[in-house]
Every structure is written in C-alpha cells, then in structure tokens.
Coordinates of C-alpha atoms and ligand atoms in Angstrom, one line a residue:
X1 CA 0.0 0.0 0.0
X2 CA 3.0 2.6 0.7
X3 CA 4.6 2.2 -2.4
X4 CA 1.1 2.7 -4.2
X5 CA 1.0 5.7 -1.9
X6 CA 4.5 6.7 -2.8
X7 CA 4.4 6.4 -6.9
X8 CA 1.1 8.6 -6.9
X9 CA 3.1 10.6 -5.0
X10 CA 5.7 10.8 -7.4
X11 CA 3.8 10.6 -10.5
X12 CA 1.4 13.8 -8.9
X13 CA 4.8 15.5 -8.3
X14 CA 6.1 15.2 -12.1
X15 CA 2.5 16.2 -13.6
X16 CA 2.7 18.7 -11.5
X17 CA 6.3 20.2 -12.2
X18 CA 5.3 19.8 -16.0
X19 CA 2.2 22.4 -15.3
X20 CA 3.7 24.5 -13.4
X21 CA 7.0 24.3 -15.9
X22 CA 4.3 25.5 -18.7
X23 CA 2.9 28.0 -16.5
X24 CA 5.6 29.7 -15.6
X25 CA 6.2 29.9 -19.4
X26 CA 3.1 31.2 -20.6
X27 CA 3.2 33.6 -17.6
X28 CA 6.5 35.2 -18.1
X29 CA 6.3 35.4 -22.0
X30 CA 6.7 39.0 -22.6
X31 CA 6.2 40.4 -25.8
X32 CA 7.0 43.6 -27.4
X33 CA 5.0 45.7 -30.0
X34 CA 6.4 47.7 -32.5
X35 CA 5.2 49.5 -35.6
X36 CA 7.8 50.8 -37.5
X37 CA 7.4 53.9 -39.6
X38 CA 9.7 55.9 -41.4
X39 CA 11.0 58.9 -41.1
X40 CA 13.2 59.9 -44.4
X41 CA 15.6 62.4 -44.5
X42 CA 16.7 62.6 -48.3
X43 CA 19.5 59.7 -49.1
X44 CA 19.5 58.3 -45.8
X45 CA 17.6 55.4 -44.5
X46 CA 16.1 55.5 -41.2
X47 CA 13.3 53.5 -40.0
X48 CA 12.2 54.9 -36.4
X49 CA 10.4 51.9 -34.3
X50 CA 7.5 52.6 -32.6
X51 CA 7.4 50.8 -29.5
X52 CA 5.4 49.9 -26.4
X53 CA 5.7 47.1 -24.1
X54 CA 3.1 45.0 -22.6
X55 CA 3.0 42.1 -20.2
X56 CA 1.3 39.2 -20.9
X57 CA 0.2 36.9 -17.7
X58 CA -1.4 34.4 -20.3
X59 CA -1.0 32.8 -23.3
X60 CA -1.3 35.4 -26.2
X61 CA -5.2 35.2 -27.8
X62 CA -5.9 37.0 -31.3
X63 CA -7.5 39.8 -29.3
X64 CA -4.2 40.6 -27.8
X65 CA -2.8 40.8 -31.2
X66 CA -5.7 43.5 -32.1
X67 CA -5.8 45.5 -29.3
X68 CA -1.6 45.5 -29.7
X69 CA -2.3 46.9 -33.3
X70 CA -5.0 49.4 -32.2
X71 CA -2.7 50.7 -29.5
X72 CA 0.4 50.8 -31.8
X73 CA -2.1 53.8 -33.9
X74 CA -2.7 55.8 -30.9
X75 CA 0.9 55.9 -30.1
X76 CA 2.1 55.9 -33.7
X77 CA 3.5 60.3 -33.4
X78 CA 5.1 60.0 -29.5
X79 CA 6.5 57.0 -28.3
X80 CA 9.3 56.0 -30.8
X81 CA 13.0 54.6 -30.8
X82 CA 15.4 54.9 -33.6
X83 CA 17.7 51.9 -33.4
X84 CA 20.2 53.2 -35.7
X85 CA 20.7 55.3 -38.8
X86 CA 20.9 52.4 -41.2
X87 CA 18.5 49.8 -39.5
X88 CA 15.8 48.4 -41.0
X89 CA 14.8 45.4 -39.0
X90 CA 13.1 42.0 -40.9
X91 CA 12.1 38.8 -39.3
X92 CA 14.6 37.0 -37.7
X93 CA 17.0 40.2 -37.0
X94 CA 18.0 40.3 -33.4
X95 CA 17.9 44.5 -32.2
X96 CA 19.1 45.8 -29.1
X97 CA 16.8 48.3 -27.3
X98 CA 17.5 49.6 -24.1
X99 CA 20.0 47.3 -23.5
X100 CA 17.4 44.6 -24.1
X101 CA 17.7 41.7 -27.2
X102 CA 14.6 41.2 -29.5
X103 CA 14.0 39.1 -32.1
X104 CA 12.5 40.7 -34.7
X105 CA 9.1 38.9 -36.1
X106 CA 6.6 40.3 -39.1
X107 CA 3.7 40.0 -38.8
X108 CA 0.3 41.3 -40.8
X109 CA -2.1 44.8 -40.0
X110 CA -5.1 43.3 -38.4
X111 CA -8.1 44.0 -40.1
X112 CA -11.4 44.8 -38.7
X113 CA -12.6 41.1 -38.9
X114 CA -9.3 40.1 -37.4
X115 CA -9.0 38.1 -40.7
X116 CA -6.0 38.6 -43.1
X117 CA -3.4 40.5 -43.0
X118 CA -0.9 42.6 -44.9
X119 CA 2.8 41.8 -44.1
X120 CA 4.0 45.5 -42.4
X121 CA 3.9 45.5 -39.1
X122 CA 6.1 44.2 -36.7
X123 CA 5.9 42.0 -33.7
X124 CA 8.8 41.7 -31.4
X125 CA 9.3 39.1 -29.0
X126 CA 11.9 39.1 -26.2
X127 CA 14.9 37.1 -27.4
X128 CA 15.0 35.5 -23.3
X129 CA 12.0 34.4 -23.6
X130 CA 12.6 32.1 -26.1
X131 CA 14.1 28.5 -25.5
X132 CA 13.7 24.8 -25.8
X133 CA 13.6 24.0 -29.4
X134 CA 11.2 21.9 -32.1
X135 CA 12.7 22.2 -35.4
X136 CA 10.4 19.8 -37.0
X137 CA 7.9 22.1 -35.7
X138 CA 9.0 25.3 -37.5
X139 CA 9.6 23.3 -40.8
X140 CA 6.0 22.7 -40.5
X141 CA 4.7 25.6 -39.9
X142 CA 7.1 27.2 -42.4
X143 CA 5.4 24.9 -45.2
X144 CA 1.6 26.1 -43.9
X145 CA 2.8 29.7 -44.6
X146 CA 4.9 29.6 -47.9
X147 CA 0.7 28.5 -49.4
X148 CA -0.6 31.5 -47.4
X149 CA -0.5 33.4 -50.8
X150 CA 2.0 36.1 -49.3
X151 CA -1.1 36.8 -46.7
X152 CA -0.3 35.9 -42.8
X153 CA -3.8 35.5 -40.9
X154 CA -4.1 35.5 -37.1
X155 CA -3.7 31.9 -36.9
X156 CA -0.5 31.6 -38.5
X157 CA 0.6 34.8 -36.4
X158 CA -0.2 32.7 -33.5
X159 CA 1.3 29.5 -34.5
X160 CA 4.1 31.1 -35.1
X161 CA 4.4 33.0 -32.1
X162 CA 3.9 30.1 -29.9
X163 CA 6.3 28.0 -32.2
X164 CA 8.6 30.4 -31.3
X165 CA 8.7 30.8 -27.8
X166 CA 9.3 26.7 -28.3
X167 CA 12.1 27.2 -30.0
X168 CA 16.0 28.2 -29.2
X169 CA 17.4 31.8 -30.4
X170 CA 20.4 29.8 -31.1
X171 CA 19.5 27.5 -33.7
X172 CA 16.5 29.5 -35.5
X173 CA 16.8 32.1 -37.5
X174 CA 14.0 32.9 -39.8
X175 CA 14.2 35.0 -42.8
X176 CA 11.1 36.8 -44.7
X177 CA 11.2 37.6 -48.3
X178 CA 8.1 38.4 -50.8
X179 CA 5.7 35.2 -50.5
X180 CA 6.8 33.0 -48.6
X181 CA 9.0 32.5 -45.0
X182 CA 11.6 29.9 -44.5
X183 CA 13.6 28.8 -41.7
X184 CA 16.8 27.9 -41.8
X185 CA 19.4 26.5 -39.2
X186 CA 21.9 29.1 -38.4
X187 CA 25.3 29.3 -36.5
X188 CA 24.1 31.3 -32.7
X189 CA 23.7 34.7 -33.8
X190 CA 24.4 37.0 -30.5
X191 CA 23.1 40.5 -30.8
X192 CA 25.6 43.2 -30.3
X193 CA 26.3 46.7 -31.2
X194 CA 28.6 45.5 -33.9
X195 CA 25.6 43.4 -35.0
X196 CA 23.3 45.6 -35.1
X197 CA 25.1 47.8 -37.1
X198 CA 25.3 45.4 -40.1
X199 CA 23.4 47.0 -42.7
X200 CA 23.9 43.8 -45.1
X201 CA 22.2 41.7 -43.0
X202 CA 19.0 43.9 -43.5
X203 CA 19.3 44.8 -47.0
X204 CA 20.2 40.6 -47.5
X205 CA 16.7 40.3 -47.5
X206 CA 15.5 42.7 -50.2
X207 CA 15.3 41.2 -54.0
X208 CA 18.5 42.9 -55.2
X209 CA 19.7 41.5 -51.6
X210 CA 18.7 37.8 -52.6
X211 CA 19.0 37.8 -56.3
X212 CA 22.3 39.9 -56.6
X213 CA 22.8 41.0 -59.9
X214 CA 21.0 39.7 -62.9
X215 CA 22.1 38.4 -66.5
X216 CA 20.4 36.8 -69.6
X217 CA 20.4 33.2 -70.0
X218 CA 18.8 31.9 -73.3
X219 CA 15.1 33.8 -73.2
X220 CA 15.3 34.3 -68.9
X221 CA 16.6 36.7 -67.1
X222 CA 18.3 34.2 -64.2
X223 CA 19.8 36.1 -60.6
X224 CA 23.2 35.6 -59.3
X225 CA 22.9 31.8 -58.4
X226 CA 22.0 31.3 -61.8
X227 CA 18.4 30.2 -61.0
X228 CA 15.3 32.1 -63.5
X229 CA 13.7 35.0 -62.5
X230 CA 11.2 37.4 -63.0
X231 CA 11.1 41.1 -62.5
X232 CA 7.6 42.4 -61.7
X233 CA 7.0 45.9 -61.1
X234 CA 5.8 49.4 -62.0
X235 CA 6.8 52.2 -64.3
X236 CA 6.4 55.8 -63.3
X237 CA 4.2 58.0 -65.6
X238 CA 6.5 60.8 -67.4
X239 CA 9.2 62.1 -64.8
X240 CA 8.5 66.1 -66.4
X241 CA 5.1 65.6 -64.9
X242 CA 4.5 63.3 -61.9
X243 CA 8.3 63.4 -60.3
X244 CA 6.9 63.5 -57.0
X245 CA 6.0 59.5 -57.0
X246 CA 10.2 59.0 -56.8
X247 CA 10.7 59.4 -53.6
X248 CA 11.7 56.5 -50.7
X249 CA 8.7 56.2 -48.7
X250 CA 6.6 54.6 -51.8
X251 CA 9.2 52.4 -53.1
X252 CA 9.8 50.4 -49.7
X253 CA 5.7 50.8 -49.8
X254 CA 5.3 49.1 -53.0
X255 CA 8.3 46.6 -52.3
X256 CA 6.6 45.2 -48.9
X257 CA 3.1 45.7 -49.2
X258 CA 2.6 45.6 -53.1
X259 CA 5.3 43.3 -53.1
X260 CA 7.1 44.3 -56.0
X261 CA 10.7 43.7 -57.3
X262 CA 11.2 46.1 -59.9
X263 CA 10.5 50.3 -60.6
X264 CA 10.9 51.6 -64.0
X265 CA 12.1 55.6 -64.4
X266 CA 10.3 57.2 -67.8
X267 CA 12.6 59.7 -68.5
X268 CA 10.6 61.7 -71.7
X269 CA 13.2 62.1 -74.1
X270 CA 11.7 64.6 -76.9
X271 CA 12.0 68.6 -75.9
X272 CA 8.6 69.0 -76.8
X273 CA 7.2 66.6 -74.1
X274 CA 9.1 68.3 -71.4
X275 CA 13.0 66.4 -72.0
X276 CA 15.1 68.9 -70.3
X277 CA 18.9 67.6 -68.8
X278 CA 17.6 68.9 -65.3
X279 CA 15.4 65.8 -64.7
X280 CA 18.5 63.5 -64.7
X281 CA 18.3 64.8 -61.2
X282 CA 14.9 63.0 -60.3
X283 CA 16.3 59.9 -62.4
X284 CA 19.4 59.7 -59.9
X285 CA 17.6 60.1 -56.8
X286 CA 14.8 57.4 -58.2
X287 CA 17.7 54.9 -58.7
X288 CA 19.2 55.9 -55.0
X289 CA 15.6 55.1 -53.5
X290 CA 15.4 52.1 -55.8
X291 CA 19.2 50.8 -54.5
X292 CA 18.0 51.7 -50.7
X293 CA 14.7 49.8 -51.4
X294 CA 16.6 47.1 -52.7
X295 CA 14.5 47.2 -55.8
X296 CA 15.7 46.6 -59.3
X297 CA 15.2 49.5 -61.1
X298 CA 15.1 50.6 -65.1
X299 CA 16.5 53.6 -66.6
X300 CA 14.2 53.9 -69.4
X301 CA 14.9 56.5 -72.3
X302 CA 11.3 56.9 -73.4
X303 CA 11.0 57.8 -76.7
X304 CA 7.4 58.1 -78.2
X305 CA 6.8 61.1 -80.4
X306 CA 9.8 61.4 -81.7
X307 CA 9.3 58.0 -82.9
X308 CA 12.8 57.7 -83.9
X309 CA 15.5 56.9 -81.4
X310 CA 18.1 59.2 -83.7
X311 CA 16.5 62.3 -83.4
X312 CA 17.7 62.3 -79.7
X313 CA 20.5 60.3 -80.1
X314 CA 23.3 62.6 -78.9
X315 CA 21.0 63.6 -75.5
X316 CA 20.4 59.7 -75.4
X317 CA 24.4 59.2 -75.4
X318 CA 25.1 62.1 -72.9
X319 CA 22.4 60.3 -70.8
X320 CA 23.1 57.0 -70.5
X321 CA 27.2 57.9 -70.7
X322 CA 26.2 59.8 -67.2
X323 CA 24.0 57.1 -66.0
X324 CA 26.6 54.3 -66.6
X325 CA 29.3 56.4 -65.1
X326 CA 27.4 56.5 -61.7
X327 CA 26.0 53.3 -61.4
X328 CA 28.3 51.1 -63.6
X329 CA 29.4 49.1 -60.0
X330 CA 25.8 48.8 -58.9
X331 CA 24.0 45.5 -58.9
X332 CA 20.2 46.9 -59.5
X333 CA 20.2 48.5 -62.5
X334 CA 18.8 48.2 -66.2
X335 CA 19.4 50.2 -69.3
X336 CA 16.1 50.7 -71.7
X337 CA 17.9 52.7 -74.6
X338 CA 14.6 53.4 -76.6
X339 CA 10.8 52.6 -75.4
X340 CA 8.8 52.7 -78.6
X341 CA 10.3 53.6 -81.8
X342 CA 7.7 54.2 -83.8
X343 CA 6.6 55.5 -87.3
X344 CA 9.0 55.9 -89.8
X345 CA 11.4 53.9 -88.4
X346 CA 12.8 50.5 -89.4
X347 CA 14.5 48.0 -87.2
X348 CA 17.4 47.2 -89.6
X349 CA 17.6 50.6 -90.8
X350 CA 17.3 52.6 -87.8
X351 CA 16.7 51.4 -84.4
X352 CA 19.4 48.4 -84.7
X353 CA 22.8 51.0 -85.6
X354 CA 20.9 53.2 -82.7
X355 CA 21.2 50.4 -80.3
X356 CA 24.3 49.2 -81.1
X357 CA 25.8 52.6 -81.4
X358 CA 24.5 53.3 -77.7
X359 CA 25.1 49.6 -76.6
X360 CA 28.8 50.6 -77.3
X361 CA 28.2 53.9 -75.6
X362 CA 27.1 51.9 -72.3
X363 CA 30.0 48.4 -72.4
X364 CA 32.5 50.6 -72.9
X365 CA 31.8 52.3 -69.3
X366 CA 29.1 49.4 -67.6
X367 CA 30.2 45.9 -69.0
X368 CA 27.6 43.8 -68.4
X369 CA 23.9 45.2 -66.8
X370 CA 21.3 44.1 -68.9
X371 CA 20.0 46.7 -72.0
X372 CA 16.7 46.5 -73.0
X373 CA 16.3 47.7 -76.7
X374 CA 12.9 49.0 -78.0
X375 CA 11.3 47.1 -80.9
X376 CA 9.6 48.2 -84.0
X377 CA 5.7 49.6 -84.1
X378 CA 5.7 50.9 -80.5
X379 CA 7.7 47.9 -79.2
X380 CA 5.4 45.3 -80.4
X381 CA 7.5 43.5 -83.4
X382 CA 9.6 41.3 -81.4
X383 CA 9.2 38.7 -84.3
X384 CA 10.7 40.7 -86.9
X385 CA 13.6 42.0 -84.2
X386 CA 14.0 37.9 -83.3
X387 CA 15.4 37.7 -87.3
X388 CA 18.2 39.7 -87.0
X389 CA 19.2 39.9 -83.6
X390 CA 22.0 42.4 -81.9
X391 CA 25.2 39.9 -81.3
X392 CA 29.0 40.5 -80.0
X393 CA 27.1 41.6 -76.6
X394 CA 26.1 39.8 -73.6
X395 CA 22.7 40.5 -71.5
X396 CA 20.7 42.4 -74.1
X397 CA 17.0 42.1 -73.7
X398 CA 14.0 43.5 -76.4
X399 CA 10.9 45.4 -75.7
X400 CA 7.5 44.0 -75.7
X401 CA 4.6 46.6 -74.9
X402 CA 0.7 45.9 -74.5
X403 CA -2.3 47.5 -74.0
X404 CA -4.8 44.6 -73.1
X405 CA -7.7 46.9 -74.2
X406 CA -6.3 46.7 -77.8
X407 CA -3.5 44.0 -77.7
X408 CA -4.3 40.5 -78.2
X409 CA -3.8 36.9 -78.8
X410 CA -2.1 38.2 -82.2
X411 CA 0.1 39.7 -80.2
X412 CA 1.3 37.0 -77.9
X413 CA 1.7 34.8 -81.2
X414 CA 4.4 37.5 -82.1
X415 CA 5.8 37.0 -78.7
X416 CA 5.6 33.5 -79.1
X417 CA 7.6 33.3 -82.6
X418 CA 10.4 35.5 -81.3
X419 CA 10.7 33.1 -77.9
X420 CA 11.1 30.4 -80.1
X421 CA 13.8 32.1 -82.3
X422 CA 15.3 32.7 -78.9
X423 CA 14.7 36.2 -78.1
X424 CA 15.3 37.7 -74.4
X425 CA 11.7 39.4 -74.3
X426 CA 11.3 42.1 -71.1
X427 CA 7.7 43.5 -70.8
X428 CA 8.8 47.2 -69.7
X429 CA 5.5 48.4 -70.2
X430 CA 1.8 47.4 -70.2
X431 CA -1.5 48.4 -69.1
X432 CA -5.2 46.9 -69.4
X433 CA -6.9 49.6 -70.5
X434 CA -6.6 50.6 -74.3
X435 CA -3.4 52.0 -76.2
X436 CA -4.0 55.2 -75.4
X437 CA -3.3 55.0 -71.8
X438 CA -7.8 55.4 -71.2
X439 CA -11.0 53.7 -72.2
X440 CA -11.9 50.6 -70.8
X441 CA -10.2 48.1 -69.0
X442 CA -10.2 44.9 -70.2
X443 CA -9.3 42.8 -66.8
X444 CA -10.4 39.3 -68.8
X445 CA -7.5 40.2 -71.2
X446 CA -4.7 41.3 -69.0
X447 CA -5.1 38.1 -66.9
X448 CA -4.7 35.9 -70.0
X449 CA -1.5 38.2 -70.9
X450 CA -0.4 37.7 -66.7
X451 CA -1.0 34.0 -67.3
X452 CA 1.5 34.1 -70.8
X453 CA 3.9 36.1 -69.4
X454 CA 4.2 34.5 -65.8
X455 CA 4.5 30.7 -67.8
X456 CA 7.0 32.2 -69.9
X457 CA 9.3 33.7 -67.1
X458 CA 9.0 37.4 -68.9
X459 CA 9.3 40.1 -66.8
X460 CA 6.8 42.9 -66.2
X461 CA 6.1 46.2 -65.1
X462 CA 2.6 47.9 -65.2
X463 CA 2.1 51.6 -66.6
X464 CA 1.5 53.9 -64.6
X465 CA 2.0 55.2 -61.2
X466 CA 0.2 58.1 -61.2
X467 CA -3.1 59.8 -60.4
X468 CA -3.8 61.1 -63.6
X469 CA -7.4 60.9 -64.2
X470 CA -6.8 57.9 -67.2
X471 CA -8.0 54.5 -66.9
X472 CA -4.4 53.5 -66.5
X473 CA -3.2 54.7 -64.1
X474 CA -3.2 53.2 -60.6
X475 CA -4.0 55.6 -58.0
X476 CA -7.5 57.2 -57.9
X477 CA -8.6 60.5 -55.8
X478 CA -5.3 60.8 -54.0
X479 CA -3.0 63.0 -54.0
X480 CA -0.8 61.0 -51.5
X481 CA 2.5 59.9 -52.7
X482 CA 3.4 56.7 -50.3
X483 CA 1.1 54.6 -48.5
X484 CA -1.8 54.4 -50.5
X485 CA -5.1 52.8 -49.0
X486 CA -7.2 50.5 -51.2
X487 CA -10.0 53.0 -51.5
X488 CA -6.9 55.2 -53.2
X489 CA -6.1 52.8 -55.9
X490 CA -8.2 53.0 -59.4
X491 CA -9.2 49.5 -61.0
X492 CA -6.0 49.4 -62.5
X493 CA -4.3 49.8 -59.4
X494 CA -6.5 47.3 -57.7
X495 CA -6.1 44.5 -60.5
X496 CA -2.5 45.5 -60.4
X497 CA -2.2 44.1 -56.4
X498 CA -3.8 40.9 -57.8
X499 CA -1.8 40.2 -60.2
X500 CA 2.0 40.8 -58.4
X501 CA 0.6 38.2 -56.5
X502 CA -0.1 35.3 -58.7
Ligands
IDC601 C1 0.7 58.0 -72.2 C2 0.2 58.5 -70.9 C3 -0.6 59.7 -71.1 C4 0.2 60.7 -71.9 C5 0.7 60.1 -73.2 C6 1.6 61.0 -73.9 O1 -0.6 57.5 -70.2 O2 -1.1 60.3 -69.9 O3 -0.6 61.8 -72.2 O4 1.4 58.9 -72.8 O5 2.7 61.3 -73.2 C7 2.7 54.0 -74.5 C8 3.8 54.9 -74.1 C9 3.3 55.7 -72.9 C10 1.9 56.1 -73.0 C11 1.1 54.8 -72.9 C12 -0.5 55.1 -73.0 O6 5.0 54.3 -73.8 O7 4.1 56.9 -72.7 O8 1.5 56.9 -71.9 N1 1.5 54.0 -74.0 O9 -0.8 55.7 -74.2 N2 2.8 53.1 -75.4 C13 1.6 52.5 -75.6 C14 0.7 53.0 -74.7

C-alpha cells in the first residue's frame, strides 16, 4: 500500500512540475509591440520603431494581437526609438533596445474582422524568452505559410508565435522575403552593437539582396545563383510631370506591401514633351531610393513622339554615358535605350545602328547590366527583331509593350515566334486599358496576358504610377504619394495588387 502511496506521489509530483513548468512559461512570456514607420531624410535610410511594451500573464489570444495593433495607432507620433541610422529590421533580425535583445518577427495589420493581413507590421518578442527548441515544428509551420499566398492570418501569427517561444534563439533564425517565409538553421547569432550595425544583414533580405545582380540566360533573365527570374513591377508615368511618385517612402511601400521587385524611371526624351537635362536629377535620386529599397530599377529612355531613337540620339548618349558612369558598379540597374520607336522607323535601318551605337556607348563604361532595346511599331514587333538579332554583346533584352484593351492573342503569337527564335523578351511596359493609356479596361484580357507572361518567365512592369485621371493609371482621388489605402487605388491599381501576387 506505501509504495502505491508513494508512486502517486511521485507521479502527482512530475505532472505537476510539468504544469507548473508551462505555466511559468506562458506567464513570463513578454512580448513587445512595434510598428515601424519611417522617417526619411533625403538619401538616408532611417526607419524609427514605434514601441510599447506590454506584459502578458497568459497565453497570447488573437484579441491581444488586435488591441496591440489598435494601441500601436494611438501611439504611432510620440512614443518612438530609432535603433540606428541604417536599420531596417526584418524577421529573424535580433535589435538591441535599451540594452534589451529582441527578435525581430513580421507580422500582418489586423483587419477589422481580425482576418487577413498585410505583411507591415512588426511584432517583437523578447529574445530570453525564447528556449527549448522543435525544429520539426518550424519546418511545418514554415510549409503552412509559404501556401498563405504572401497573406499571414491570425492563426498563423499565432502558430508562429507560440512555435517560437518553443524554440531556441540559437538555432532559428527565420528569414522573410516576398511570398513565402523559411527557416533555416543558423550558427548562434548574438546580438551586439557590432551586430546591429550590419546593414547587409537587412538589406540581404530585399530582392537585389537575394537575387544579386541579374544576366540573360537563353530567353530568362536568371539572378546571381543562376536560378530564372522574373522582375515584376511598375513604371512611373513621365518624370517632367508626376516626379513626385520618386521618392523613398513609396518604393519600400510598394516593395513590402505591393510586393514588387522592380521600378521603371520614364525619362521623356523629346523637348517638346518636357525632355530637359535637369530631370536626370529625379532619375538619380529614383535609382538611390530604388538601390535603398533594394528594388531593381530601369533607366528607361522613353522615346514616343519622336518615334525615332536618332532624333535624340546625342541627349540619349550624354544620358546614358552619365547614368553608366554613376552606377556602372551597382547590382540593380537596367538600361532601356529606346521605349517605342515608332513611325517611320525600321528595325534594320534605324533602331538596330541606334542600339548598337548606344550599346557601345554603355560596355565601354558598364560591361555587363542588362539593356533592353525597343522594338519596331511601339515595341510590339519582337518577331521581326527575333530575325536579325544584336550579337557580339552579352545581357541584351527587347521590348515587348501591351495595352490589353487593344492588344491580343495576335500579339502574344508575335511573342511567341520571337521566344522560339530565342529572343530575351522584357515586358517594360503594359497596361489593361486601351493603347492610349484610357478607355476601358479589359481585366479578362490582362489576366490571360499575366497568365503568358508569368509561364514564360518574362518580366513585367505595369504603366503607370500616377493619379492622372486615365484608366491606367493606378491611384485614384489621392493626392498622396506613399502609402496608398485601397480606397486610393483606381481599378487598374487594384487589378494590379492581384496580379504581383499570382
Ligand atoms: C501615355 C500616358 C498619357 C500621356 C501620353 C503622352 O498614359 O497620360 O498623355 O502617354 O505622353 C505607351 C507609351 C506611354 C503612354 C502609354 C499610353 O509608352 O508613354 O503613356 N502607351 O498611351 N505606349 C503604348 C501606350
């Protein structure tokens, strides 16, 4: 009877210990919530953290989450902390604030129904908080998310939180980039000033962080490691007349909650729309915000009513001669010597010597970013172009534009032709409505061309970011230039958020 006695006893004592083991977990978990916002002094990144702690005596419930992110508003102008000039702080960064060592997590704005989120806010949790560890676990969870369709909801945030506090600092570092997160194992990482001061572990999460610089492989445009990939992105209406969409704030916007890869500078080369050499200015401060960003951006000569690329040709070579000379050592940029020759103008005759008088211009300075050159018939004959191709020079691309409202299947057979003759093909312009930049949109249309484009690994970039009352462009009744609301995107804008994600 004693050693019954004394086994419950024992057993009681070990169920017990286990509780109060878990309590004592769930009761000390802290957790940390910060918003970060930015604050952007021209050329100079800072992101200032909003912070505010609270001390959770229970296990963290989706209303937690929601009244964190309601709280996070009200303190969004006082209560803030810069960590450091050059920080911006991703999942699975470690910060030091007040002495005290967070792991950095992202998680998604709550909306009213508490259902999906936007990836843009951040949680923190305290890095002491975690130990233990359950790999497998994290894999798992990993796996549920990278399906989430770039979209976090309040279960995974939970999952994930509570995977977290199961798992050690030491071993589990995870890493967030576009649609998916992974996990990987990692050497300890120990948080100190030095640490935190590493920019490159930031930016090594951005696309031009991850993909490096890009070449031309075959028909693909493939990143550093050699693996295909796709640029998707936006082009800015004419520089001469909305400038003010070039500024940091909206590219870091667009790159984490548009998800986009990729910005595209018009630069309007013809006097008479507005060509003066003073807006080379707004074109080097775009490709600063764009290299800050971490974006891939494309230096686009746009030609259009002077439908020949050598009536300009000596601005074009003083241009791009400047361009190359500033950025021939940076990983994130891409020439577009002509955007639509059209008219008069011959591919043999005119717009190949053009290129390959400005593709000589550009090696002799920058030896090997990719050149996009424009095609015949506002940038639609690729076939014709796929005949008698530009050779002696690696990483040149050609210009395919459409306007789903007019452009068709006809015009994807073109595409099609010139693939098949092997011809690099970079979308660096397209909209849904008609040619004209107005009219109708034809959404049924631009998903088909999404569709062809996305199978074929072609790049894109949608025109136009501007509020310009046409059907293309994306923003509607706004005159704010970052951090745009859905209510402030036009139809085009909306169908645009649709389809980065697919
Ligand atoms: C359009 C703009 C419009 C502007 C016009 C002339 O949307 O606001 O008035 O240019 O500057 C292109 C051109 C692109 C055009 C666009 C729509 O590359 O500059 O923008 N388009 O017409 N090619 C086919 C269509």
């Amino acid at each position: 009877m004693k050693k019954v006695l004394l086994l419950f006893l024992i057993i009681t004592i070990i169920i017990l210990s286990f509780l109060v083991a878990t309590e004592i977990y769930a009761v000390d978990c802290k957790i940390v919530d910060v918003k970060y916002y930015n604050s952007l002094i021209e050329n100079q990144k800072t992101i200032n953290i909003l912070l505010e702690k609270n001390i959770i005596s229970r296990k963290i419930t989706k209303e937690d989450l929601m009244e964190f992110d309601s709280k996070i508003q009200d303190i969004k102008s006082s209560n803030f902390i810069s960590l450091s000039n050059n920080d911006l702080v991703k999942t699975g960064d470690y910060v030091t604030v007040n002495d005290e060592d967070y792991l950095v997590i992202l998680y998604g704005d709550i909306n009213q129904d508490g259902s999906i989120c936007d990836i843009n806010d951040i949680l923190m949790i305290q890095n002491n908080f975690l130990g233990k560890q359950d790999l497998n676990q994290i894999e798992k969870l990993a796996g549920n998310l990278e399906n989430n369709d770039n979209l976090l909801d309040i279960e995974d945030i939970m999952k994930m939180i509570n995977t977290y506090l199961s798992v050690s600092k030491n071993q589990i570092i995870s890493k967030l980039y576009d649609n998916y997160i992974t996990f990987e194992e990692q050497t300890p990482v120990i948080p100190d000033d030095e640490h935190n001061q590493d920019d490159n572990n930031n930016e090594s999460l951005t696309p031009v962080g991850i993909h490096g610089k890009l070449c031309v492989n075959g028909t693909n445009i493939v990143d550093k490691n050699g693996n295909k990939f796709q640029l998707k992105g936006i082009s800015t209406h004419g520089l001469q007349w909305f400038s003010q969409y070039v500024n940091q704030a909206a590219f870091i916007y667009m790159r984490d909650n548009w998800q986009i890869n990729a910005v595209r500078l018009a630069m309007y080369s013809n006097p008479n729309d507005g060509y003066t050499p003073q807006l080379h200015e707004i074109v080097k401060n775009g490709v600063e915000y764009a290299k800050n960003a971490g974006l891939y951006v494309i230096i686009d000569w746009h030609i259009l009513n002077d439908g020949n690329p050598n009536i300009n040709k000596d601005s074009a070579i003083n241009f791009f001669k400047e361009m190359s000379n500033l950025y021939k050592d940076y990983d994130n940029i891409i020439y577009e010597i002509c955007n639509e020759p059209n008219g008069d103008v011959q591919w043999e005759r005119d717009i190949k010597p053009y290129a390959e008088e400005l593709i000589k211009e550009i090696r002799n300075i920058d030896n090997d970013a990719i050149i996009i050159v424009g095609t015949p018939t506002w940038s639609q004959d690729v076939d014709v172009v796929a005949q008698n191709q530009i050779t002696g020079y690696n990483n040149i691309m050609y210009t395919l534009h459409f306007y789903a409202g007019t452009h068709k299947e006809y015009l994807r057979q073109k595409a099609i032709s010139a693939l098949n003759m092997n011809l690099p093909i970079f979308v660096t312009e397209f909209g849904i409505s008609d040619a004209s930049g107005n009219g109708n949109l034809d959404i049924a249309e631009g998903n088909i061309w999404i569709d062809f484009l996305n199978k074929n690994n072609i790049s894109w970039m949608c025109w136009n970011l501007s509020n310009k009352d046409e059907s293309s462009a994306i923003l509607k009744n706004t005159n704010k230039v970052t951090d745009w609301t859905n209510d402030e995107l036009s139809n085009s804008g909306k169908w645009l958020l649709e389809a980065l994600k697919r």
